Amino acid sequence: MGNLIEEVLISEEVLQARVEELAKEISKDYKGETIHTVSVLKGATIFASDLIRKLEIPVTIDFIGVSSYGKATESSGVVRIIKDLDEPVEDKNVLLIEDIVDTGLTLKYIQELLTSRNPKSLRTCVLLDKKERRKVEVNVEYIGFSIPNKFVVGYGLDFGGKHRNLPFVGVLKEELYL
């Protein structure tokens, strides 16, 4: 992997410690409640799996698949639903779990879609936040890490479907995607 990664931005140990902290915060905020997690495929899968296992409250699980990147390194701004939810979210406490928010376009679309389905509540947890790339405002209640505007892979994030299995978040060498 050394020839693909310019730098390790967030180590495996730091990732796991932060996931534990997020799980404690979410469990405290939803104490006495059940939450219905909606993980965004495919990127949030690893983060969501680790987070859900650490939650100390009752949880149900669902997935939504969207596409706005294709094989590019920047969002096209056009969001397509590839896989819709299996269960209705009406009257449920929904926790939307996403890997990264940059422009905010995809996340805003998903949040509006879920809100239109009348959940009891909707909160969002993202692993990575690239605020400097934001084009639209989005509400994110739980943020793992704020990161610089670099193209990252690992811990679920990919480039062309590859590198999701890295146990850390790393910056992909620029010459590999330009």
Coordinates of N, CA and C in Angstrom, one line a residue:
M1 N 0.8 -1.2 0.0 CA 0.0 0.0 0.0 C 0.9 1.3 0.0
G2 N 2.1 1.1 0.4 CA 3.0 2.3 0.6 C 3.1 3.1 -0.7
N3 N 3.0 2.4 -1.9 CA 3.2 3.2 -3.1 C 1.9 3.9 -3.6
L4 N 0.8 3.7 -2.8 CA -0.5 4.3 -3.2 C -0.8 5.5 -2.2
I5 N -0.3 5.4 -1.0 CA -0.7 6.4 0.0 C 0.4 7.4 0.2
E6 N 0.0 8.6 0.1 CA 0.9 9.8 0.4 C 1.2 9.9 1.8
E7 N 0.1 9.8 2.6 CA 0.2 9.9 4.1 C -1.0 9.3 4.8
V8 N -0.7 8.8 6.0 CA -1.8 8.3 6.8 C -2.4 9.5 7.5
L9 N -3.6 9.8 7.2 CA -4.2 11.0 7.8 C -4.8 10.7 9.2
I10 N -5.4 9.5 9.3 CA -6.0 9.1 10.6 C -5.7 7.6 10.8
S11 N -4.9 7.3 11.8 CA -4.5 5.9 12.1 C -5.7 5.1 12.6
E12 N -5.5 3.8 12.5 CA -6.5 2.8 12.9 C -6.8 3.0 14.4
E13 N -5.8 3.2 15.2 CA -6.1 3.4 16.6 C -6.9 4.7 16.9
V14 N -6.5 5.7 16.3 CA -7.3 7.0 16.5 C -8.7 6.9 16.0
L15 N -8.9 6.2 14.8 CA -10.2 6.0 14.3 C -11.1 5.2 15.3
Q16 N -10.6 4.1 15.9 CA -11.3 3.3 16.8 C -11.7 4.0 18.1
A17 N -10.7 4.9 18.6 CA -11.0 5.6 19.8 C -12.1 6.6 19.5
R18 N -12.1 7.3 18.4 CA -13.1 8.3 18.1 C -14.5 7.6 17.8
V19 N -14.5 6.4 17.2 CA -15.8 5.7 17.0 C -16.4 5.4 18.4
E20 N -15.5 5.0 19.3 CA -16.0 4.7 20.7 C -16.6 5.9 21.3
E21 N -16.0 7.1 21.2 CA -16.5 8.3 21.7 C -17.8 8.7 21.1
L22 N -17.9 8.6 19.8 CA -19.2 8.9 19.1 C -20.3 8.0 19.6
A23 N -20.0 6.7 19.8 CA -21.0 5.7 20.2 C -21.5 6.1 21.6
K24 N -20.6 6.5 22.5 CA -21.0 6.9 23.8 C -21.9 8.1 23.8
E25 N -21.5 9.1 23.0 CA -22.3 10.3 22.8 C -23.7 10.0 22.3
I26 N -23.8 9.2 21.3 CA -25.1 8.8 20.6 C -25.9 8.0 21.6
S27 N -25.3 7.1 22.3 CA -26.0 6.3 23.3 C -26.6 7.2 24.4
K28 N -25.8 8.1 24.9 CA -26.3 9.1 25.9 C -27.5 9.9 25.4
D29 N -27.4 10.4 24.2 CA -28.4 11.3 23.6 C -29.7 10.5 23.4
Y30 N -29.6 9.2 23.1 CA -30.8 8.4 22.8 C -31.2 7.4 23.9
K31 N -30.6 7.7 25.1 CA -30.9 6.8 26.3 C -32.4 6.5 26.4
G32 N -32.7 5.3 26.6 CA -34.1 4.9 26.7 C -34.9 4.8 25.4
E33 N -34.2 5.0 24.3 CA -34.9 5.0 23.0 C -34.3 3.9 22.1
T34 N -35.0 3.6 21.1 CA -34.4 2.7 20.0 C -34.1 3.6 18.8
I35 N -32.9 3.4 18.2 CA -32.7 4.1 17.0 C -32.6 3.2 15.8
H36 N -33.0 3.8 14.7 CA -33.0 3.1 13.4 C -31.9 3.7 12.6
T37 N -30.8 2.9 12.4 CA -29.7 3.4 11.7 C -29.9 3.2 10.2
V38 N -29.5 4.2 9.4 CA -29.5 4.2 8.0 C -28.1 4.5 7.5
S39 N -27.4 3.5 7.1 CA -26.1 3.6 6.6 C -26.1 3.8 5.1
V40 N -25.2 4.7 4.6 CA -25.1 5.0 3.2 C -24.1 4.1 2.6
L41 N -24.6 3.3 1.6 CA -23.7 2.3 0.9 C -22.9 3.1 -0.1
K42 N -21.7 2.6 -0.4 CA -21.0 1.5 0.3 C -20.0 2.1 1.3
G43 N -19.7 3.4 1.1 CA -18.6 4.0 1.9 C -18.8 3.9 3.4
A44 N -20.0 4.1 3.9 CA -20.2 4.1 5.4 C -20.2 2.8 6.1
T45 N -20.2 1.7 5.3 CA -20.4 0.4 5.8 C -19.4 0.0 7.0
I46 N -18.2 0.2 6.8 CA -17.2 -0.2 7.8 C -17.4 0.7 9.1
F47 N -17.5 2.0 8.9 CA -17.7 2.9 10.0 C -19.0 2.6 10.7
A48 N -20.0 2.4 10.0 CA -21.3 2.1 10.6 C -21.3 0.8 11.4
S49 N -20.6 -0.2 10.8 CA -20.5 -1.5 11.5 C -19.8 -1.4 12.9
D50 N -18.7 -0.6 12.9 CA -17.9 -0.4 14.1 C -18.7 0.4 15.1
L51 N -19.4 1.5 14.6 CA -20.2 2.3 15.4 C -21.4 1.6 16.1
I52 N -22.1 0.9 15.3 CA -23.3 0.2 15.8 C -22.9 -0.9 16.8
R53 N -21.8 -1.6 16.7 CA -21.4 -2.5 17.7 C -21.1 -1.9 19.0
K54 N -20.7 -0.6 19.0 CA -20.3 0.0 20.2 C -21.5 0.8 20.9
L55 N -22.6 0.9 20.2 CA -23.8 1.5 20.8 C -24.4 0.7 22.0
E56 N -24.8 1.4 23.0 CA -25.4 0.8 24.2 C -26.9 0.9 24.3
I57 N -27.5 1.1 23.2 CA -29.0 1.2 23.1 C -29.5 0.3 22.0
P58 N -30.8 0.0 22.0 CA -31.4 -0.8 21.0 C -31.3 -0.2 19.6
V59 N -30.9 -1.0 18.6 CA -30.7 -0.5 17.3 C -31.3 -1.4 16.3
T60 N -31.9 -0.8 15.2 CA -32.3 -1.5 14.0 C -31.5 -1.0 12.9
I61 N -31.3 -1.7 11.8 CA -30.3 -1.4 10.8 C -31.0 -1.4 9.4
D62 N -30.7 -0.4 8.6 CA -31.1 -0.4 7.2 C -30.0 0.3 6.4
F63 N -30.2 0.3 5.1 CA -29.2 0.8 4.2 C -29.8 1.6 3.1
I64 N -29.1 2.6 2.6 CA -29.6 3.3 1.4 C -28.3 3.4 0.5
G65 N -28.5 3.2 -0.8 CA -27.4 3.3 -1.7 C -27.7 4.5 -2.6
V66 N -26.7 5.4 -2.7 CA -26.8 6.5 -3.6 C -25.5 6.6 -4.4
S67 N -25.6 7.4 -5.5 CA -24.4 7.6 -6.3 C -24.4 9.0 -6.8
S68 N -23.2 9.7 -6.5 CA -23.0 11.0 -7.1 C -21.6 11.2 -7.6
Y69 N -20.8 10.2 -7.4 CA -19.4 10.3 -7.9 C -19.1 9.5 -9.1
G70 N -19.7 8.3 -9.3 CA -19.3 7.4 -10.3 C -17.9 7.0 -10.0
K71 N -17.0 7.1 -11.0 CA -15.6 6.8 -10.9 C -14.8 8.1 -10.7
A72 N -15.4 9.2 -10.6 CA -14.7 10.5 -10.5 C -14.3 10.7 -9.0
T73 N -13.4 11.7 -8.8 CA -13.0 12.1 -7.5 C -13.8 13.3 -7.0
E74 N -14.7 13.8 -7.7 CA -15.5 14.9 -7.3 C -17.0 14.6 -7.5
S75 N -17.9 15.0 -6.6 CA -19.3 14.7 -6.8 C -19.8 15.5 -8.0
S76 N -20.7 14.8 -8.8 CA -21.3 15.4 -9.9 C -22.4 16.3 -9.5
G77 N -22.9 16.2 -8.3 CA -24.0 17.0 -7.8 C -25.3 16.4 -8.2
V78 N -25.3 15.4 -9.0 CA -26.5 14.7 -9.4 C -26.6 13.4 -8.5
V79 N -27.6 13.3 -7.7 CA -27.7 12.1 -6.8 C -28.7 11.1 -7.3
R80 N -28.3 9.9 -7.4 CA -29.2 8.8 -7.9 C -29.4 7.8 -6.7
I81 N -30.6 7.3 -6.5 CA -30.8 6.3 -5.5 C -30.6 5.0 -6.2
I82 N -29.7 4.2 -5.7 CA -29.3 2.9 -6.2 C -30.1 1.8 -5.5
K83 N -30.2 2.0 -4.1 CA -30.9 1.1 -3.3 C -31.7 1.9 -2.2
D84 N -33.0 1.7 -2.2 CA -33.8 2.4 -1.3 C -33.9 1.6 0.0
L85 N -34.4 2.2 1.0 CA -34.6 1.5 2.3 C -35.5 0.3 2.2
D86 N -35.2 -0.7 3.1 CA -36.1 -1.8 3.2 C -37.3 -1.7 4.1
E87 N -37.1 -0.7 5.1 CA -38.2 -0.5 6.0 C -38.6 0.9 6.1
P88 N -39.9 1.2 6.4 CA -40.3 2.6 6.5 C -39.6 3.3 7.8
V89 N -39.4 4.6 7.7 CA -38.8 5.3 8.9 C -39.8 6.1 9.6
E90 N -41.0 6.1 9.2 CA -42.0 6.9 9.9 C -42.1 6.6 11.3
D91 N -42.1 7.7 12.1 CA -42.2 7.6 13.6 C -41.0 6.9 14.3
K92 N -39.9 6.8 13.6 CA -38.7 6.2 14.2 C -37.6 7.3 14.4
N93 N -36.8 7.0 15.4 CA -35.6 7.9 15.6 C -34.5 7.4 14.6
V94 N -34.3 8.2 13.6 CA -33.3 7.8 12.6 C -32.0 8.4 12.8
L95 N -30.9 7.6 12.7 CA -29.6 8.0 12.7 C -29.0 7.7 11.4
L96 N -28.7 8.7 10.6 CA -28.1 8.6 9.2 C -26.6 8.5 9.4
I97 N -26.0 7.5 8.9 CA -24.6 7.3 9.0 C -23.9 7.4 7.7
E98 N -23.0 8.4 7.5 CA -22.3 8.6 6.2 C -20.8 8.7 6.5
D99 N -20.1 8.3 5.4 CA -18.6 8.3 5.5 C -18.0 9.7 5.5
I100 N -18.4 10.5 4.6 CA -17.8 11.8 4.4 C -18.8 12.8 3.9
V101 N -18.7 14.0 4.3 CA -19.5 15.1 3.7 C -18.5 16.2 3.3
D102 N -18.6 16.5 2.0 CA -17.8 17.6 1.5 C -18.7 18.7 0.9
T103 N -19.2 18.6 -0.3 CA -20.0 19.6 -0.9 C -21.3 19.7 -0.1
G104 N -21.8 18.6 0.5 CA -23.0 18.6 1.2 C -24.2 18.3 0.3
L105 N -24.0 18.2 -1.0 CA -25.1 18.0 -1.9 C -25.8 16.6 -1.7
T106 N -25.0 15.6 -1.6 CA -25.5 14.2 -1.5 C -26.2 14.1 -0.1
L107 N -25.5 14.6 0.9 CA -26.1 14.4 2.3 C -27.4 15.2 2.4
K108 N -27.4 16.4 1.8 CA -28.7 17.2 1.9 C -29.8 16.5 1.2
Y109 N -29.5 15.9 0.1 CA -30.5 15.1 -0.7 C -31.1 14.0 0.2
I110 N -30.2 13.2 0.8 CA -30.6 12.1 1.6 C -31.4 12.5 2.8
Q111 N -30.9 13.6 3.5 CA -31.6 14.1 4.6 C -33.0 14.6 4.3
E112 N -33.2 15.3 3.2 CA -34.5 15.7 2.7 C -35.4 14.6 2.4
L113 N -34.8 13.5 1.7 CA -35.6 12.3 1.4 C -36.1 11.7 2.7
L114 N -35.2 11.5 3.6 CA -35.7 10.8 4.9 C -36.7 11.7 5.7
T115 N -36.4 13.0 5.7 CA -37.4 13.9 6.4 C -38.8 13.8 5.8
S116 N -38.8 13.7 4.4 CA -40.1 13.6 3.8 C -40.9 12.3 4.1
R117 N -40.2 11.4 4.8 CA -40.8 10.1 5.2 C -41.2 10.1 6.6
N118 N -41.2 11.3 7.2 CA -41.8 11.5 8.6 C -41.2 10.7 9.7
P119 N -39.9 10.7 9.9 CA -39.3 10.1 11.1 C -39.7 10.8 12.3
K120 N -39.6 10.2 13.5 CA -39.8 10.9 14.7 C -38.7 11.9 14.9
S121 N -37.5 11.5 14.6 CA -36.3 12.4 14.6 C -35.3 12.0 13.6
L122 N -34.5 12.9 13.2 CA -33.4 12.5 12.2 C -32.1 13.3 12.6
R123 N -31.1 12.5 12.9 CA -29.8 13.1 13.2 C -28.8 12.4 12.3
T124 N -27.7 13.1 12.1 CA -26.7 12.6 11.1 C -25.3 12.4 11.8
C125 N -24.7 11.3 11.5 CA -23.3 11.1 12.0 C -22.4 10.8 10.8
V126 N -21.4 11.6 10.7 CA -20.4 11.4 9.6 C -19.0 11.2 10.2
L127 N -18.3 10.3 9.5 CA -16.9 10.0 9.9 C -16.0 11.2 9.6
L128 N -16.1 11.8 8.4 CA -15.2 12.8 8.0 C -16.0 14.0 7.4
D129 N -15.5 15.2 7.8 CA -16.1 16.5 7.3 C -15.1 17.3 6.7
K130 N -15.3 17.6 5.4 CA -14.5 18.6 4.6 C -15.2 19.9 4.4
K131 N -15.2 20.7 5.5 CA -16.0 21.9 5.5 C -15.7 22.9 4.4
E132 N -14.4 22.9 4.0 CA -14.0 23.9 3.0 C -14.5 23.7 1.7
R133 N -15.1 22.5 1.4 CA -15.7 22.1 0.1 C -17.2 22.4 0.1
R134 N -17.8 22.8 1.2 CA -19.2 22.9 1.3 C -19.9 23.8 0.3
K135 N -20.9 23.3 -0.4 CA -21.7 24.2 -1.3 C -23.0 24.5 -0.7
V136 N -23.6 23.6 0.1 CA -24.9 23.8 0.8 C -24.7 23.4 2.2
E137 N -25.5 24.1 3.1 CA -25.5 23.8 4.5 C -26.2 22.5 4.8
V138 N -25.6 21.8 5.7 CA -26.3 20.5 6.1 C -26.1 20.4 7.7
N139 N -27.1 19.8 8.3 CA -27.0 19.6 9.7 C -26.3 18.3 10.0
V140 N -25.2 18.3 10.8 CA -24.5 17.1 11.2 C -24.3 17.2 12.7
E141 N -25.0 16.3 13.4 CA -24.9 16.4 14.8 C -23.7 15.7 15.4
Y142 N -23.2 14.7 14.7 CA -22.0 13.9 15.2 C -21.0 13.9 14.1
I143 N -19.8 14.4 14.4 CA -18.7 14.4 13.4 C -17.5 13.7 14.0
G144 N -17.0 12.8 13.2 CA -15.8 12.1 13.7 C -14.5 12.9 13.6
F145 N -14.2 13.4 12.4 CA -13.0 14.2 12.2 C -13.3 15.3 11.1
S146 N -12.8 16.5 11.3 CA -12.7 17.5 10.3 C -11.4 17.3 9.6
I147 N -11.4 17.2 8.3 CA -10.2 17.0 7.5 C -10.0 18.0 6.4
P148 N -8.7 18.2 6.0 CA -8.4 19.1 4.9 C -9.0 18.6 3.6
N149 N -8.9 19.4 2.6 CA -9.4 19.1 1.2 C -8.4 18.3 0.5
K150 N -8.3 17.0 0.9 CA -7.4 16.0 0.3 C -8.3 14.8 -0.1
F151 N -7.9 14.1 -1.2 CA -8.6 12.9 -1.6 C -8.2 11.7 -0.7
V152 N -9.1 11.2 0.1 CA -8.8 10.2 1.0 C -9.5 8.8 0.7
V153 N -8.8 7.8 1.1 CA -9.3 6.4 0.9 C -9.1 5.6 2.2
G154 N -9.7 4.5 2.3 CA -9.5 3.6 3.5 C -10.7 3.7 4.4
Y155 N -10.8 2.7 5.3 CA -11.9 2.6 6.3 C -13.3 2.9 5.6
G156 N -13.4 2.3 4.4 CA -14.7 2.3 3.7 C -14.7 3.3 2.5
L157 N -13.8 4.2 2.5 CA -13.8 5.2 1.4 C -12.9 4.6 0.3
D158 N -13.3 4.9 -0.9 CA -12.7 4.2 -2.1 C -12.3 5.2 -3.2
F159 N -11.5 4.7 -4.1 CA -11.3 5.3 -5.4 C -11.4 4.2 -6.4
G160 N -12.5 4.4 -7.2 CA -12.7 3.4 -8.3 C -13.1 2.0 -7.7
G161 N -13.7 2.0 -6.5 CA -14.1 0.8 -5.9 C -13.0 0.1 -5.1
K162 N -11.8 0.6 -5.1 CA -10.7 0.0 -4.4 C -10.3 0.8 -3.1
H163 N -9.5 0.2 -2.3 CA -8.9 0.7 -1.1 C -9.8 0.9 0.1
R164 N -11.1 0.4 0.0 CA -12.0 0.5 1.2 C -11.5 -0.3 2.4
N165 N -10.7 -1.3 2.1 CA -10.3 -2.3 3.2 C -9.2 -1.8 4.0
L166 N -8.6 -0.7 3.7 CA -7.5 -0.1 4.5 C -8.0 0.2 5.9
P167 N -7.3 -0.2 7.0 CA -7.8 0.0 8.3 C -7.6 1.5 8.8
F168 N -7.1 2.3 8.0 CA -6.8 3.7 8.3 C -7.4 4.6 7.2
V169 N -7.4 5.9 7.5 CA -7.8 6.9 6.4 C -6.5 7.5 5.9
G170 N -6.3 7.3 4.6 CA -5.0 7.8 4.0 C -5.3 8.7 2.9
V171 N -4.3 9.5 2.6 CA -4.4 10.4 1.4 C -3.8 9.7 0.2
L172 N -4.6 9.5 -0.8 CA -4.2 8.8 -2.0 C -3.2 9.7 -2.8
K173 N -2.1 9.1 -3.3 CA -1.2 9.9 -4.1 C -1.9 10.6 -5.3
E174 N -1.6 11.8 -5.4 CA -2.3 12.6 -6.4 C -2.2 12.1 -7.8
E175 N -1.0 11.6 -8.2 CA -0.8 11.1 -9.5 C -1.7 9.9 -9.9
L176 N -2.2 9.3 -8.9 CA -3.1 8.1 -9.1 C -4.5 8.5 -9.6
Y177 N -4.9 9.7 -9.3 CA -6.3 10.1 -9.7 C -6.4 11.3 -10.5
L178 N -5.3 11.9 -10.9 CA -5.4 13.1 -11.8 C -5.3 12.7 -13.2

